[in-house]
CSV table of C-alpha atoms in Angstrom, one decimal:
chain,number,residue,atom,x,y,z
A,28,GLY,CA,-11.6,-8.1,-5.6
A,29,GLU,CA,-8.9,-9.9,-8.3
A,30,ILE,CA,-6.6,-7.3,-7.7
A,31,SER,CA,-3.4,-7.3,-10.5
A,32,ASN,CA,-1.1,-4.5,-9.2
A,33,GLY,CA,1.7,-6.5,-11.4
A,34,GLY,CA,1.2,-9.1,-9.1
A,35,MET,CA,3.0,-6.7,-6.1
A,36,LEU,CA,1.6,-6.3,-2.2
A,37,TYR,CA,1.1,-3.6,-1.0
A,38,HIS,CA,1.8,-3.1,2.7
A,39,GLU,CA,2.3,-1.0,5.2
A,40,VAL,CA,4.2,-0.6,8.5
A,41,GLN,CA,2.6,0.6,11.6
A,42,GLU,CA,2.8,4.4,12.1
A,43,SER,CA,2.2,5.7,15.4
A,44,LYS,CA,-1.2,4.7,16.2
A,45,LEU,CA,-2.4,5.0,11.6
A,46,CYS,CA,-3.7,1.5,11.9
A,47,ALA,CA,-6.8,2.1,10.9
A,48,VAL,CA,-5.6,4.3,7.5
A,49,HIS,CA,-2.9,0.6,7.0
A,50,CYS,CA,-6.0,-1.0,7.6
A,51,VAL,CA,-8.7,0.6,5.5
A,52,ASN,CA,-5.4,1.1,2.7
A,53,THR,CA,-4.6,-2.5,1.6
A,54,VAL,CA,-7.5,-3.8,2.0
A,55,LEU,CA,-8.3,-1.4,-1.3
A,56,GLN,CA,-4.2,-2.4,-2.5
A,57,GLY,CA,-2.9,1.0,-2.5
A,58,PRO,CA,-2.0,4.5,-1.0
A,59,PHE,CA,-5.5,5.4,-1.4
A,60,PHE,CA,-6.3,7.4,1.9
A,61,THR,CA,-3.9,9.9,4.6
A,62,GLU,CA,-4.1,10.1,7.8
A,63,PHE,CA,-6.0,14.0,6.8
A,64,ASP,CA,-9.0,11.9,5.3
A,65,LEU,CA,-10.2,9.5,7.9
A,66,ALA,CA,-10.3,12.9,10.8
A,67,ALA,CA,-12.2,14.5,7.6
A,68,MET,CA,-14.8,11.5,8.2
A,69,ALA,CA,-14.2,11.9,11.9
A,70,SER,CA,-15.7,14.6,12.1
A,71,ASP,CA,-18.6,14.9,9.4
A,72,LEU,CA,-20.2,11.9,11.8
A,73,ASP,CA,-19.6,13.8,14.8
A,74,GLN,CA,-21.1,16.7,13.8
A,75,THR,CA,-24.4,14.0,11.8
A,76,GLU,CA,-24.4,13.0,15.1
A,77,ARG,CA,-24.7,15.9,16.9
A,78,GLN,CA,-27.4,17.3,14.4
A,79,MET,CA,-29.5,13.7,15.6
A,80,MET,CA,-28.8,14.2,19.2
A,81,MET,CA,-29.6,18.3,19.2
A,82,GLN,CA,-33.1,16.7,17.3
A,83,GLY,CA,-33.5,13.8,19.7
A,84,SER,CA,-33.5,10.9,18.4
A,85,VAL,CA,-30.4,9.6,19.1
A,86,THR,CA,-30.0,8.7,23.9
A,87,GLY,CA,-26.6,8.6,25.2
A,88,ASP,CA,-24.1,9.8,26.8
A,89,PHE,CA,-22.8,12.1,24.4
A,90,LEU,CA,-20.6,15.2,24.6
A,91,PRO,CA,-20.9,17.5,22.5
A,92,GLU,CA,-16.2,18.2,22.7
A,93,LEU,CA,-16.0,14.1,22.7
A,94,SER,CA,-14.9,12.8,19.3
A,95,HIS,CA,-17.3,9.6,18.6
A,96,ASN,CA,-14.8,8.1,16.1
A,97,VAL,CA,-11.4,9.2,16.7
A,98,SER,CA,-9.7,8.9,20.0
A,99,LEU,CA,-7.0,12.0,21.2
A,100,GLY,CA,-4.6,9.6,20.4
A,101,GLY,CA,-5.5,9.4,16.9
A,102,ASP,CA,-7.5,5.5,16.7
A,103,PHE,CA,-10.7,5.6,14.1
A,104,SER,CA,-13.4,4.0,15.3
A,105,ILE,CA,-16.0,1.7,13.1
A,106,GLN,CA,-17.7,3.2,11.5
A,107,VAL,CA,-14.5,5.8,10.0
A,108,VAL,CA,-13.4,2.6,8.2
A,109,GLU,CA,-16.6,1.6,7.0
A,110,LYS,CA,-17.2,5.2,5.9
A,111,ALA,CA,-13.7,5.3,3.9
A,112,LEU,CA,-14.5,1.4,1.7
A,113,GLN,CA,-17.9,2.9,1.5
A,114,VAL,CA,-15.9,5.5,-1.4
A,115,TRP,CA,-15.2,2.5,-2.8
A,116,ASP,CA,-18.2,0.5,-3.4
A,117,LEU,CA,-17.5,-1.4,-0.7
A,118,GLN,CA,-18.6,-2.8,2.2
A,119,VAL,CA,-18.4,-3.6,5.4
A,120,ILE,CA,-20.2,-6.8,7.4
A,121,PRO,CA,-20.0,-8.1,10.9
A,122,VAL,CA,-18.2,-11.4,10.2
A,123,ASP,CA,-22.0,-13.0,12.7
A,124,SER,CA,-24.1,-11.3,11.0
A,125,PRO,CA,-26.5,-13.5,9.0
A,126,VAL,CA,-24.7,-12.1,5.9
A,127,ALA,CA,-22.3,-12.7,6.0
A,128,GLY,CA,-23.0,-16.3,5.7
A,129,ARG,CA,-20.8,-19.0,4.3
A,130,ALA,CA,-18.2,-16.7,5.3
A,131,GLN,CA,-18.8,-18.2,9.1
A,132,VAL,CA,-17.6,-21.3,7.4
A,133,ASP,CA,-16.1,-20.7,4.3
A,134,PRO,CA,-13.5,-17.4,5.0
A,135,GLU,CA,-11.7,-18.2,1.4
A,136,THR,CA,-15.0,-18.0,-0.9
A,137,GLU,CA,-14.2,-14.4,0.4
A,138,ASN,CA,-11.3,-11.4,-0.4
A,139,ALA,CA,-11.0,-9.0,2.6
A,140,PHE,CA,-11.3,-9.4,6.0
A,141,VAL,CA,-11.4,-6.6,9.5
A,142,CYS,CA,-10.0,-6.9,12.3
A,143,HIS,CA,-9.7,-5.0,15.4
A,144,LEU,CA,-9.5,-5.5,19.2
A,145,GLN,CA,-9.0,-3.0,21.6
A,146,ASP,CA,-7.2,0.0,19.4
A,147,HIS,CA,-5.5,-2.0,16.2
A,148,TRP,CA,-6.8,-3.0,13.1
A,149,PHE,CA,-6.1,-4.9,10.5
A,150,CYS,CA,-6.3,-6.1,7.2
A,151,ILE,CA,-6.3,-10.6,5.9
A,152,ARG,CA,-6.4,-10.0,2.3
A,153,ARG,CA,-7.2,-12.8,-0.6
A,154,VAL,CA,-4.4,-10.6,-3.5
A,155,ASN,CA,-3.8,-12.7,-6.7
A,156,GLY,CA,-6.0,-15.8,-6.1
A,157,GLU,CA,-2.9,-16.1,-2.0
A,158,TRP,CA,-3.9,-15.1,1.3
A,159,TYR,CA,-2.0,-12.3,3.0
A,160,ASN,CA,-2.2,-10.8,6.6
A,161,PHE,CA,-1.3,-7.1,6.3
A,162,ASP,CA,-1.0,-5.9,10.0
A,163,SER,CA,1.1,-2.9,10.2
A,164,LEU,CA,3.3,-5.4,13.2
A,165,TYR,CA,4.4,-6.9,10.9
A,166,ALA,CA,7.7,-6.4,8.6
A,167,ALA,CA,5.3,-8.0,5.5
A,168,PRO,CA,2.4,-9.0,4.5
A,169,GLU,CA,2.5,-12.6,7.0
A,170,HIS,CA,1.0,-15.5,3.4
A,171,LEU,CA,-1.7,-18.0,5.2
A,172,SER,CA,-2.3,-20.8,3.4
A,173,LYS,CA,-6.2,-20.9,3.1
A,174,PHE,CA,-6.0,-24.3,5.9
A,175,TYR,CA,-5.1,-21.8,7.9
A,176,LEU,CA,-6.9,-19.0,7.7
A,177,SER,CA,-9.7,-20.8,9.1
A,178,ALA,CA,-8.0,-21.8,11.9
A,179,TYR,CA,-6.4,-18.4,12.2
A,180,LEU,CA,-10.1,-16.4,12.4
A,181,ASP,CA,-10.9,-18.9,14.4
A,182,SER,CA,-8.9,-18.1,17.0
A,183,LEU,CA,-8.7,-14.6,16.5
A,184,LYS,CA,-12.8,-14.5,17.9
A,185,GLY,CA,-11.6,-17.4,20.8
A,186,PHE,CA,-9.5,-14.6,21.2
A,187,GLY,CA,-11.6,-11.8,21.7
A,188,TRP,CA,-11.5,-9.6,18.2
A,189,SER,CA,-14.0,-8.0,16.2
A,190,ILE,CA,-14.1,-9.8,11.9
A,191,PHE,CA,-15.6,-8.0,9.7
A,192,LEU,CA,-16.0,-9.2,5.9
A,193,VAL,CA,-15.7,-6.7,3.2
A,194,ARG,CA,-17.6,-6.9,0.1
A,195,GLY,CA,-18.2,-5.6,-2.8
A,196,ASN,CA,-16.4,-3.8,-5.6
A,197,PHE,CA,-13.1,-3.5,-4.5
A,198,PRO,CA,-10.4,-1.2,-7.4
A,199,THR,CA,-8.8,-3.6,-9.7
A,200,GLU,CA,-6.1,-1.6,-10.1
A,201,SER,CA,-4.2,1.6,-8.0
A,202,PRO,CA,-2.4,4.5,-8.2
A,203,MET,CA,1.4,3.1,-7.5
A,204,SER,CA,2.3,5.6,-5.3
A,205,SER,CA,-0.6,8.7,-4.1
A,206,SER,CA,-1.0,11.9,-5.0
A,207,ASN,CA,0.1,12.5,-1.5
A,208,ASP,CA,2.8,11.8,-0.3
A,209,ALA,CA,2.1,11.7,3.1
A,210,SER,CA,0.4,8.3,2.5
A,211,SER,CA,4.0,7.2,0.8
A,212,CYS,CA,6.8,7.1,2.8
A,213,TYR,CA,5.2,4.3,4.7
A,214,GLY,CA,3.7,2.5,1.9
A,215,GLN,CA,5.8,0.2,0.0
A,216,TRP,CA,5.0,-1.7,-2.9
A,217,LEU,CA,6.7,-5.9,-2.0
A,218,THR,CA,6.5,-9.4,-4.2
A,219,PRO,CA,5.4,-11.9,-2.6
A,220,GLU,CA,9.6,-13.7,-3.1
A,221,ASP,CA,10.3,-10.2,-1.0
A,222,ALA,CA,6.8,-10.5,1.7
A,223,GLU,CA,8.6,-14.0,2.5
A,224,ARG,CA,12.3,-12.9,2.8
A,225,ILE,CA,11.4,-10.0,4.8
A,226,THR,CA,8.7,-12.3,7.2
A,227,LYS,CA,11.1,-14.9,7.7
A,228,SER,CA,14.7,-13.0,8.7
A,229,SER,CA,12.0,-10.7,10.7
A,230,ASN,CA,10.3,-13.8,12.9
A,231,ALA,CA,14.0,-14.9,13.4
A,232,THR,CA,15.0,-11.6,14.8
A,233,THR,CA,11.8,-11.0,16.5
A,234,LEU,CA,12.2,-13.3,18.5
A,235,ARG,CA,15.2,-12.8,20.4
A,236,VAL,CA,14.1,-8.9,21.0
A,237,VAL,CA,11.6,-9.9,24.6
A,238,ASN,CA,10.8,-6.5,25.1
A,239,GLY,CA,8.8,-4.2,23.2
A,240,ARG,CA,7.2,-6.5,20.3
A,241,GLY,CA,8.0,-9.1,22.7
A,242,GLN,CA,4.8,-10.0,24.1
A,243,GLN,CA,2.9,-10.0,21.4
A,244,GLN,CA,5.0,-11.5,19.8
A,245,GLN,CA,4.5,-14.3,22.2
A,246,GLU,CA,1.2,-14.2,22.4
A,247,ASP,CA,1.0,-14.8,18.6
A,248,GLU,CA,3.4,-17.7,18.6
A,249,ASP,CA,1.8,-19.5,21.3
A,250,LEU,CA,-1.2,-19.0,19.1
A,251,LYS,CA,0.0,-20.3,16.0
A,252,ALA,CA,1.3,-23.1,17.7
A,253,ALA,CA,-2.4,-23.7,19.7
A,254,ILE,CA,-3.6,-23.7,15.7
A,255,ALA,CA,-0.7,-25.8,14.1
A,256,ALA,CA,-0.6,-28.7,17.2
A,257,SER,CA,-4.9,-28.5,17.0
A,258,LEU,CA,-4.8,-29.2,12.9
A,259,LEU,CA,-2.7,-32.4,13.8
A,260,ASP,CA,-5.4,-33.1,15.7
């Protein structure tokens, strides 16, 4: 699952509600998909579900005019994220399923995790032996120590996040720019040093911001403080 990319980290900063696109691309570490690709997959999945409904093999509250796989606001379902990653021969497994095995105890033995809560998706990924949080709400990938990784995933679970691990043959090379320029406008390549510098400076600024993402930032800070305290016990 190691990726070369000359030691660079691929990060996408949040664009409208495209966090599922950012999540998939940071798992793959490159500008592989656009929102149009994911929308087409959502439409295929909806089509399949409708056919199953008509054949009576699925029952439920399926309303033909509503999509189960993309909301009006542009949020994609786990099925779409799974389908996009399957294109690259990657499996998405809930971390609490028996198949996950050791990942529950030793997450650092894996390569990537996908985290989902309500309408936000993000990826935590190992690149060149180091773990990073590629949350698209962050200005740059945030480095996570192996020790912190496990505590962080546990605390996300505690806050109600769904966590999935991604297994399979990750692409080892990525197009440094996509054939479709639509996705490269929010994607960027950073060295680990650049990422650290941006993270430090954005943390310093965001702490001063009380509106906007101030609330989320405060929760992040509270979470970090709680984890730090638990590590001292």
